[in-house]
XYZ file of C-alpha atoms in Angstrom:
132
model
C 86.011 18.566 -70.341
C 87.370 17.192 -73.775
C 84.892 16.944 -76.712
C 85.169 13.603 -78.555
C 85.057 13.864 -82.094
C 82.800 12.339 -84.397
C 78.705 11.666 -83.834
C 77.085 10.652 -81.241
C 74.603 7.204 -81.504
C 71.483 9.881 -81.584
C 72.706 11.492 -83.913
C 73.224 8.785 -86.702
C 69.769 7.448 -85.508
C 68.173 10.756 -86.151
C 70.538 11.316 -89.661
C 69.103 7.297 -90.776
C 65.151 7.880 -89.906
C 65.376 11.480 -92.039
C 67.187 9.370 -94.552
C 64.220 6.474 -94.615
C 61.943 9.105 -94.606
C 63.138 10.089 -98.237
C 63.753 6.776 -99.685
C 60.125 6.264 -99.095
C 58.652 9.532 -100.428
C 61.268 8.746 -103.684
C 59.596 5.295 -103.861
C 56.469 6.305 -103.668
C 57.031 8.920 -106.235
C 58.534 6.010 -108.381
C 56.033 3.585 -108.318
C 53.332 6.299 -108.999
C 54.973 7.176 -112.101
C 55.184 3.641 -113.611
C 51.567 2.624 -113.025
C 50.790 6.255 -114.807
C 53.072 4.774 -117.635
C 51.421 1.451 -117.637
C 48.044 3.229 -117.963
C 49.271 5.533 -120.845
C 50.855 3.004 -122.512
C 47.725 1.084 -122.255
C 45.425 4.017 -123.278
C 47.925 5.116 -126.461
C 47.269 1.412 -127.949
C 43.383 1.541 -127.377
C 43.551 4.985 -129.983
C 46.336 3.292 -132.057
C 43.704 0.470 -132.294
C 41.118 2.637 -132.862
C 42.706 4.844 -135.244
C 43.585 2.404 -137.500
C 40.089 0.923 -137.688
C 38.932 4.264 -138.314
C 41.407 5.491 -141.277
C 40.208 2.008 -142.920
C 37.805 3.315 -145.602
C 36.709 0.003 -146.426
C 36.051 -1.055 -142.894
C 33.880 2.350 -142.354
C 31.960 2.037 -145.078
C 31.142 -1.953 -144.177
C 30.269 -0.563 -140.587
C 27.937 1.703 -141.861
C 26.244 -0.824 -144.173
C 25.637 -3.085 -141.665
C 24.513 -0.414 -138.904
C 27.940 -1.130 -136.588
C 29.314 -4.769 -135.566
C 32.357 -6.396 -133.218
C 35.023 -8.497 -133.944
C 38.910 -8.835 -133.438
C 40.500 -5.685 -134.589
C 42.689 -6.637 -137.414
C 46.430 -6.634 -136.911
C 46.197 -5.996 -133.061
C 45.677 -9.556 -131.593
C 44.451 -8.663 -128.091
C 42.025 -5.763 -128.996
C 38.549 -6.206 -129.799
C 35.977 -3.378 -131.580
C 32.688 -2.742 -130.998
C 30.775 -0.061 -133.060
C 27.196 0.692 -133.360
C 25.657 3.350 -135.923
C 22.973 5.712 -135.693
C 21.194 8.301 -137.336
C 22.928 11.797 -136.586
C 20.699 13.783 -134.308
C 22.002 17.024 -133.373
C 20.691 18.627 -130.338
C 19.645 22.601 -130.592
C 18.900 23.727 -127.002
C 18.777 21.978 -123.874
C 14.962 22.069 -123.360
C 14.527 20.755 -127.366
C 13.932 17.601 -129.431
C 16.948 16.961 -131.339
C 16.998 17.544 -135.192
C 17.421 14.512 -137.219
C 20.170 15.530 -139.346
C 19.655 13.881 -142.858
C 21.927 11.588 -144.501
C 24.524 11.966 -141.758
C 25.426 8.951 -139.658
C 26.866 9.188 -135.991
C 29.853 5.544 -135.379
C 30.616 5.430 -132.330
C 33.528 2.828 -132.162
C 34.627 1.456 -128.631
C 38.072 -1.182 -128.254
C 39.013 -3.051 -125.165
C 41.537 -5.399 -124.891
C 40.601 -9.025 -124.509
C 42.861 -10.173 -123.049
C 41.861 -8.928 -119.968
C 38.487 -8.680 -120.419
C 37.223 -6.493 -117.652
C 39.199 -3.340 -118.985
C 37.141 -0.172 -119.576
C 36.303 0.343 -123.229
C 37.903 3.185 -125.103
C 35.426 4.619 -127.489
C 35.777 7.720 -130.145
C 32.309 8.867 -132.199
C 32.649 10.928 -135.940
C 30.328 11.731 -138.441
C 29.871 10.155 -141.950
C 27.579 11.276 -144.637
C 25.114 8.040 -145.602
C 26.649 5.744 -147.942
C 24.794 6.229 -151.046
């Protein structure tokens, strides 16, 4: 009996479903990746936002006055802040009162992007001695 060369039709169906098979794991893989990069790129300009509110000496120091606040954050259109300021209490054991620590404040600053409005807020705390 002569062998024809070539494939036979099971065998290019078989050779195009393991092929399928990997375009769809690679796609998968693909798309994964670029909503990660969406969220990163989305969480690196929440502390961008926040760091630059935060290196503003003048803007601290008017938080701190006032005991926090919210507004637009300046030169980044879609973000909003939202800070509030309170006494620094420092906890000493988990069955303790915490120790009011004195003239130390505790900002706890928190952006979201407006646009959007339901995004999670990103917030960051530090410590600044009381404004004298």
């Amino acid at each position: 009996m002569k062998r024809n060369e070539g494939f036979t039709l099971l065998e290019v169906l078989v050779a195009l479903l393991v092929t399928g098979i990997c375009l769809a794991v690679v796609f998968q893989s693909f798309s994964q990746s670029m909503r990660l990069r969406v969220k990163a790129d989305a969480l690196d300009e929440a502390v961008q936002a926040a760091q630059n509110l935060l290196h503003d000496e003048a803007f601290v120091t008017e938080l701190l006055a006032r005991r926090g606040g919210s507004g637009p954050v300046p030169d980044a259109a879609p973000w909003q802040y939202q800070a509030r300021v309170e006494p620094l209490r420092w906890a000493t054991g988990p069955d303790q009162e915490p120790l009011l620590v004195e003239g130390m404040w505790e900002l706890t600053l928190c952006v979201t992007k407006a646009a959007h409005g339901t995004g999670a807020p990103r917030c960051v705390t530090g410590w600044y001695r009381a404004i004298p």
